[in-house]
PDB file of C-alpha atoms in Angstrom:
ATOM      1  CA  UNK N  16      78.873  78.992  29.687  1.00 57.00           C
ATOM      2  CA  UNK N  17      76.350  80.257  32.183  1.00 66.00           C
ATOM      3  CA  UNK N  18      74.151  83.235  31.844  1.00 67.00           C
ATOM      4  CA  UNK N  19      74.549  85.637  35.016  1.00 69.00           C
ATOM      5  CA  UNK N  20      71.788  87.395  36.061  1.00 70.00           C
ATOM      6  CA  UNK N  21      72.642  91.444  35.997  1.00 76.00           C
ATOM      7  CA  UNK N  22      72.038  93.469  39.362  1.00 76.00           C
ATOM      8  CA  UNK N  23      71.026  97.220  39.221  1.00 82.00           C
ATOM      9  CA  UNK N  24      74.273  98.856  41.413  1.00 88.00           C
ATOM     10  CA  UNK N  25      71.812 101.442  43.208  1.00 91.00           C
ATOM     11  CA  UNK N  26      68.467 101.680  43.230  1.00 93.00           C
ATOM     12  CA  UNK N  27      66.541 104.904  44.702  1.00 94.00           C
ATOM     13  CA  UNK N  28      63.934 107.170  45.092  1.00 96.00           C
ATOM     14  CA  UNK N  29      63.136 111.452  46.049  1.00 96.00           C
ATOM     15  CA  UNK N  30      60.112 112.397  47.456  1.00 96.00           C
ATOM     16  CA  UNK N  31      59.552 116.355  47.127  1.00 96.00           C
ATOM     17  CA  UNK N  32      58.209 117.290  50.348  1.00 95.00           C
ATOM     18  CA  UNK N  33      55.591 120.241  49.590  1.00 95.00           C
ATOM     19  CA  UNK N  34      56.189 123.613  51.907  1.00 94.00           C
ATOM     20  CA  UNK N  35      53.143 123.131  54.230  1.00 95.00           C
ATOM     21  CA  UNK N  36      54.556 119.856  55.476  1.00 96.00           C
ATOM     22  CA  UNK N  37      57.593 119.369  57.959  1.00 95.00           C
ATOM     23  CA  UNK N  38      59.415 116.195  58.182  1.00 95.00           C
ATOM     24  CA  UNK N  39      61.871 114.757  60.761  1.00 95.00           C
ATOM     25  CA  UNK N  40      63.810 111.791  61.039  1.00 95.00           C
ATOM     26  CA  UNK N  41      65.651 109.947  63.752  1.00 95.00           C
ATOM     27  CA  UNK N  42      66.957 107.240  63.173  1.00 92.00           C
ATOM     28  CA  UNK N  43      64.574 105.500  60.262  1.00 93.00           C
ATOM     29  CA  UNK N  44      61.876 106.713  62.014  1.00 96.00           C
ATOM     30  CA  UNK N  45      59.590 109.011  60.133  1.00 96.00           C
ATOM     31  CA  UNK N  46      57.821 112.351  61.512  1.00 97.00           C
ATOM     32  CA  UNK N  47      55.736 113.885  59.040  1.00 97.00           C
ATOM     33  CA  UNK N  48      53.412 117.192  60.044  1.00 97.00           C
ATOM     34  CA  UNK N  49      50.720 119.049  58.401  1.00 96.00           C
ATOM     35  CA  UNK N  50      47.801 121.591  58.507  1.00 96.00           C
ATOM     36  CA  UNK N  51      45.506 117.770  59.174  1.00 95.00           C
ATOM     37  CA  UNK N  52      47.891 116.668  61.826  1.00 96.00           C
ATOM     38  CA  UNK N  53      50.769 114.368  62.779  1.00 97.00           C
ATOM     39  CA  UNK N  54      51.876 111.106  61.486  1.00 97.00           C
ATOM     40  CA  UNK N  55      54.553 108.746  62.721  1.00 97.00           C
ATOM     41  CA  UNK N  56      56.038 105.583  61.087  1.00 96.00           C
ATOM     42  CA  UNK N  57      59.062 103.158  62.069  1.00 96.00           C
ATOM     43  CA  UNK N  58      61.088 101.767  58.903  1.00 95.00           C
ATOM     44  CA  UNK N  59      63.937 100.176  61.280  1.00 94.00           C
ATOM     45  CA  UNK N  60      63.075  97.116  60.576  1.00 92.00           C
ATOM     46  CA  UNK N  61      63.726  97.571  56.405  1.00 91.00           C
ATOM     47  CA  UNK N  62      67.305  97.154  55.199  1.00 91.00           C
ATOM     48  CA  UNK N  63      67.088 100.147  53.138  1.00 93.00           C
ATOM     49  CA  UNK N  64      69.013 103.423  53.154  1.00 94.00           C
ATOM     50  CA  UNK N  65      67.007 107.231  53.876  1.00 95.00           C
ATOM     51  CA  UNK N  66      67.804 110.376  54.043  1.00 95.00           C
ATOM     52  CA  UNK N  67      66.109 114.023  54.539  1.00 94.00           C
ATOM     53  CA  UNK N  68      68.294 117.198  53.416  1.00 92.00           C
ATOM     54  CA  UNK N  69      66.445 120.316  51.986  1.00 89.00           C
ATOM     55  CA  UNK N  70      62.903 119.148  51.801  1.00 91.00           C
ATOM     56  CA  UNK N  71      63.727 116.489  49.892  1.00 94.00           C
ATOM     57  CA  UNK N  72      63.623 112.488  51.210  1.00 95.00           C
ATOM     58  CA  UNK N  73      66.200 110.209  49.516  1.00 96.00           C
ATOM     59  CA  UNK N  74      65.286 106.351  50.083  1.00 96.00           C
ATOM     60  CA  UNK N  75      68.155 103.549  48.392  1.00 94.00           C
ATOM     61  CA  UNK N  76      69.601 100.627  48.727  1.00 94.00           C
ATOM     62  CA  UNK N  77      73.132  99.639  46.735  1.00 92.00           C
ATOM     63  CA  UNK N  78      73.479  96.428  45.162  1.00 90.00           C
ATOM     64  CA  UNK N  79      69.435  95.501  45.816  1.00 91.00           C
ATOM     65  CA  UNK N  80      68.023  91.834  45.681  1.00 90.00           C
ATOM     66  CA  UNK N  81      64.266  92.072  44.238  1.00 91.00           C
ATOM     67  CA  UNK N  82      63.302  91.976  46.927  1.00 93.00           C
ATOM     68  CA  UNK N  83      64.926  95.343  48.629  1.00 93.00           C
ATOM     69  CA  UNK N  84      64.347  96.940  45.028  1.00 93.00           C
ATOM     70  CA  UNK N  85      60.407  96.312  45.520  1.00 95.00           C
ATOM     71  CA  UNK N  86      60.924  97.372  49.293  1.00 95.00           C
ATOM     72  CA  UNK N  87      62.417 101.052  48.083  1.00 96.00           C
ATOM     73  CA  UNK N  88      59.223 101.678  45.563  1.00 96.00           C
ATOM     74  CA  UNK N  89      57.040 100.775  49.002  1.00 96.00           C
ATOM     75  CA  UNK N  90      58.861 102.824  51.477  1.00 96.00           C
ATOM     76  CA  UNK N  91      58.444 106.259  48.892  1.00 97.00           C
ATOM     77  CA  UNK N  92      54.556 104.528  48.641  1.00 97.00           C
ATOM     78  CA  UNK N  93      54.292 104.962  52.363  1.00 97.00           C
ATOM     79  CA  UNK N  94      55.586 108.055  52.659  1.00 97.00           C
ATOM     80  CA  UNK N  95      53.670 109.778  49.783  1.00 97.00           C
ATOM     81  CA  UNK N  96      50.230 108.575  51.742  1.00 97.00           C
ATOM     82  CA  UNK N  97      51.433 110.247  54.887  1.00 97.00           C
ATOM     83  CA  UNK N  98      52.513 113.554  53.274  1.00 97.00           C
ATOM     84  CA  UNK N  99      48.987 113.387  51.510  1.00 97.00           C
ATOM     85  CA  UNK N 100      47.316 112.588  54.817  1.00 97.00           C
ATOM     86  CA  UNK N 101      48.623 115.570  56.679  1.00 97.00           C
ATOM     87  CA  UNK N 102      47.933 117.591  53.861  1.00 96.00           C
ATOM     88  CA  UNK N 103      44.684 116.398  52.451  1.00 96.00           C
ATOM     89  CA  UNK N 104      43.164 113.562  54.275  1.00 96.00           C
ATOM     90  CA  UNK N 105      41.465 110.510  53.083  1.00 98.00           C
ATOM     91  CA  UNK N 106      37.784 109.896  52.700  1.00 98.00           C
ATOM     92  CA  UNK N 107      36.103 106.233  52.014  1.00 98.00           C
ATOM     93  CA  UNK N 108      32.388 106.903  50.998  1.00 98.00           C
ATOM     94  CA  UNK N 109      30.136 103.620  51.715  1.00 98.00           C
ATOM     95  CA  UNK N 110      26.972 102.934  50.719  1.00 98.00           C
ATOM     96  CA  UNK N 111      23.719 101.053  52.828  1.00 96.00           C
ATOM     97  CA  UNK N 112      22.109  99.367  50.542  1.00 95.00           C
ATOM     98  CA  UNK N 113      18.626  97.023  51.630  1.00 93.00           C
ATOM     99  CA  UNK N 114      15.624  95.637  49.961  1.00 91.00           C
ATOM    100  CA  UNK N 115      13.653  94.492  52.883  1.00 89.00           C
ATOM    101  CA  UNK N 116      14.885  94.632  56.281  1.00 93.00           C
ATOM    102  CA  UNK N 117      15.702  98.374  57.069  1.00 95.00           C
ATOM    103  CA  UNK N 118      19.741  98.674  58.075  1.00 95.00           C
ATOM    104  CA  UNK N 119      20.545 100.610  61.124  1.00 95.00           C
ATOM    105  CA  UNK N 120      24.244 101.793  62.030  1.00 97.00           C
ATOM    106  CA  UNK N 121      25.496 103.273  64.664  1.00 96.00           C
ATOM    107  CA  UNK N 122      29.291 103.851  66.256  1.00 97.00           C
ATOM    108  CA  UNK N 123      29.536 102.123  69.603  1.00 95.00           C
ATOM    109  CA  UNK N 124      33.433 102.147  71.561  1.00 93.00           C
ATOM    110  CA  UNK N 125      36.042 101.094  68.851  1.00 95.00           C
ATOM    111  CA  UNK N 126      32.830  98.936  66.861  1.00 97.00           C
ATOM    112  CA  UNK N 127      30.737 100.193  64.127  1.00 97.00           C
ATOM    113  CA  UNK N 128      27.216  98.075  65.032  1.00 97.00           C
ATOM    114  CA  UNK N 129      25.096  96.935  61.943  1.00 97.00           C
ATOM    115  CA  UNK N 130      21.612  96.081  63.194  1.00 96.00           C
ATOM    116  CA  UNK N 131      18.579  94.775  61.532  1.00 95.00           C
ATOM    117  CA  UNK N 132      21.288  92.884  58.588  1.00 94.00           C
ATOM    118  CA  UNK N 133      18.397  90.822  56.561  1.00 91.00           C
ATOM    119  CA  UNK N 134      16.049  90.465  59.663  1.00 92.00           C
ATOM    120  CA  UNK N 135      19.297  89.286  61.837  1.00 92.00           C
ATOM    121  CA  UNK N 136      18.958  89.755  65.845  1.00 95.00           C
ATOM    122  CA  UNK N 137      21.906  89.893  66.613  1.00 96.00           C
ATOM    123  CA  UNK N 138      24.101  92.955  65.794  1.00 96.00           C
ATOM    124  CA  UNK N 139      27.320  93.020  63.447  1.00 96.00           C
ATOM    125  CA  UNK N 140      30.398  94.015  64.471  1.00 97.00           C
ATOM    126  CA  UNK N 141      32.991  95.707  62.675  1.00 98.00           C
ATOM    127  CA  UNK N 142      36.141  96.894  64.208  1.00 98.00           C
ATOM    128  CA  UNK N 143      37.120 100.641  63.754  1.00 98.00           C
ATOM    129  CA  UNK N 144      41.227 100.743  63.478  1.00 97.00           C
ATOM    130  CA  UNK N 145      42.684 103.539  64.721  1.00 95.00           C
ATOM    131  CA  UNK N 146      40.858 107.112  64.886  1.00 94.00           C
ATOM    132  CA  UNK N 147      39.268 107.787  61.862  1.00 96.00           C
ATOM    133  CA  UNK N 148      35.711 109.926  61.775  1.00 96.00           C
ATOM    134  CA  UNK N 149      32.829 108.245  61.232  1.00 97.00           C
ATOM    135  CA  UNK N 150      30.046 110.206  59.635  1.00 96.00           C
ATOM    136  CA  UNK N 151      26.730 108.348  59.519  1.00 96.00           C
ATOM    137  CA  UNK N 152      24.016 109.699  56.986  1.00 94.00           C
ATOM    138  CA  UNK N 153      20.525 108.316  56.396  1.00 90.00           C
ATOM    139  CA  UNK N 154      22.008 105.746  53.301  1.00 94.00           C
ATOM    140  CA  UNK N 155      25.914 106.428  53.509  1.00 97.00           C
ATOM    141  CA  UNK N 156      28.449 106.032  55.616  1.00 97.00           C
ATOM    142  CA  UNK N 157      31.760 108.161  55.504  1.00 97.00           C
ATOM    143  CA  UNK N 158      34.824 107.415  56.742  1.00 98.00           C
ATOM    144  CA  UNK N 159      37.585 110.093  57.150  1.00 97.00           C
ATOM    145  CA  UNK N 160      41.101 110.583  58.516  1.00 97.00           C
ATOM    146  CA  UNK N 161      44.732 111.047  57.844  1.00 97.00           C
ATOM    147  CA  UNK N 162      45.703 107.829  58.307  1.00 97.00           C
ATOM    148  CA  UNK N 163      45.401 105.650  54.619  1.00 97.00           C
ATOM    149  CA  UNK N 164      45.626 102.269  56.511  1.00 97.00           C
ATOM    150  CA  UNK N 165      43.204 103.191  59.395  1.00 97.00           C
ATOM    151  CA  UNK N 166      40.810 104.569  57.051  1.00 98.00           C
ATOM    152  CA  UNK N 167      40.828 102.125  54.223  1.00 98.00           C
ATOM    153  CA  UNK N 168      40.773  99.304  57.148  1.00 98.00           C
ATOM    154  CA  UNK N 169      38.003 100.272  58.610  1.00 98.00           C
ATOM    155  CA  UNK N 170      35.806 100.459  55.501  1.00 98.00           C
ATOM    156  CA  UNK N 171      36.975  97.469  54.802  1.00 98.00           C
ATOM    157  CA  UNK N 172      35.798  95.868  58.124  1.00 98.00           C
ATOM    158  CA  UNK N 173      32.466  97.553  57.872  1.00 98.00           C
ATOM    159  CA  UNK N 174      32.013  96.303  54.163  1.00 97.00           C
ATOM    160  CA  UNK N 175      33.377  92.914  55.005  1.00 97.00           C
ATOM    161  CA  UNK N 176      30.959  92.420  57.826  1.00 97.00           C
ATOM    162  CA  UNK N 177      27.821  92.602  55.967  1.00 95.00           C
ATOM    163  CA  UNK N 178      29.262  89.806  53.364  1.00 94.00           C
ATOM    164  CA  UNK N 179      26.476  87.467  52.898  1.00 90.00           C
ATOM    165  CA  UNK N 180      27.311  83.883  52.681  1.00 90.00           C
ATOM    166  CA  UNK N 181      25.370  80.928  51.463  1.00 90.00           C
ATOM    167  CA  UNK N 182      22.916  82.955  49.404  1.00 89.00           C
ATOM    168  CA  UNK N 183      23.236  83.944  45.419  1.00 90.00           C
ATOM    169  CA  UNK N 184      25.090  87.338  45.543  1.00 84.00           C
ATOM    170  CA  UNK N 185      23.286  88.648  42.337  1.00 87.00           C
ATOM    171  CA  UNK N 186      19.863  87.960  44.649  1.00 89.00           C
ATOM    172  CA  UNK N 187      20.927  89.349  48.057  1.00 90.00           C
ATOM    173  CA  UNK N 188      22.259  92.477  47.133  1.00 91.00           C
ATOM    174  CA  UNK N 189      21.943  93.916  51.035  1.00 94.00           C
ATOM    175  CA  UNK N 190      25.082  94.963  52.545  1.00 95.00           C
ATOM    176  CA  UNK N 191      27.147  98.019  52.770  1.00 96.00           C
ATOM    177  CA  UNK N 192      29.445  98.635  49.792  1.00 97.00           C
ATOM    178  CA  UNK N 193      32.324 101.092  49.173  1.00 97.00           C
ATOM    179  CA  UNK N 194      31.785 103.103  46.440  1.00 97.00           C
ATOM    180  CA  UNK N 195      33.751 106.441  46.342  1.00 97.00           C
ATOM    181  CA  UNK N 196      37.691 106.680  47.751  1.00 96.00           C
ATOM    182  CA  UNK N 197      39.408 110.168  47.531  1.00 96.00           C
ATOM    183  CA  UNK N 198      42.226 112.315  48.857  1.00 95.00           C
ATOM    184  CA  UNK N 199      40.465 115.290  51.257  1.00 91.00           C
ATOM    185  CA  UNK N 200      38.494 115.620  54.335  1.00 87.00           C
ATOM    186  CA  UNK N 201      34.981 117.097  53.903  1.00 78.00           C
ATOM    187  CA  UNK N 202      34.349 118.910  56.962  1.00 65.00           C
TER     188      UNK N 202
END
């Protein structure tokens, strides 16, 4: 006899959405507006099943594979960063950290420019996504916005661009290094 695999009939999800935050829909499209600002997402291209009645967001999908089971838990994800965004903001804190060569940053266009990288001449490049602020301090760099994947992105770039390769990591410590990641926006 063969063993069959049982499915879940319906699989879903509520978000709450708090009273200082106003959310539309059309469509799967996704407004979401705060005190911080406005932030808009597309979910048409997820085969999943949403809903917004009376501040509340339903997200499900009947008779789910795994895969449109884990695709419900990401779609609430999603939405629970932008209702935090417009409400709170996110902050990445980074860290300059040099023995030798002094590091110098500055924001140039969409680039964040790392000169002076262990005596290079040439300046790094790391790409700023989106429209995040960029706070630059004598030996941090902060990164805000309401906007997780912009602002997580970005530090990423930043941190990612001062990797240094063919050299013993626990020797060449220089670099830039994330070191603090919170909900809220200093101002």
């Amino acid at each position: 006899m063969e063993a069959f695999e049982m499915r879940a009939i319906e699989v879903s999800k509520t978000i709450r959405v708090p009273e200082e935050v106003e959310i539309k829909m059309e469509g799967k499209r996704i407004t979401v507006k705060g005190p911080k600002g406005t932030l808009t997402r597309d979910f048409s291209y997820v085969p999943i099943s949403m809903e917004v009645k009376d501040k509340e967001i339903y997200i499900w999908a009947r008779w789910p594979s795994k895969k449109e089971t884990a695709l419900v838990g990401t779609i609430y994800s999603h939405i629970q960063n932008m209702i935090t965004g417009v409400r709170k903001g996110f902050t990445y804190k980074l860290k300059i950290v040099f023995s030798h060569f002094p590091i110098s940053v500055k924001v140039k266009d969409n680039y964040v420019l790392i000169e002076n990288f262990t005596g290079e001449r040439n300046p790094r490049r790391a790409k700023i996504i989106g429209n995040p602020k960029i706070k630059i301090l004598s030996e941090d760099i902060i990164v805000q916005g309401i906007n997780l994947e912009e602002v997580s992105q970005t530090a990423a770039n930043i941190e990612q661009a001062t990797k240094v390769k063919k050299k013993d990591p626990r020797v060449f410590l220089d670099g830039i290094y994330v070191y603090e990641r919170t909900e809220g926006m200093e101002e």
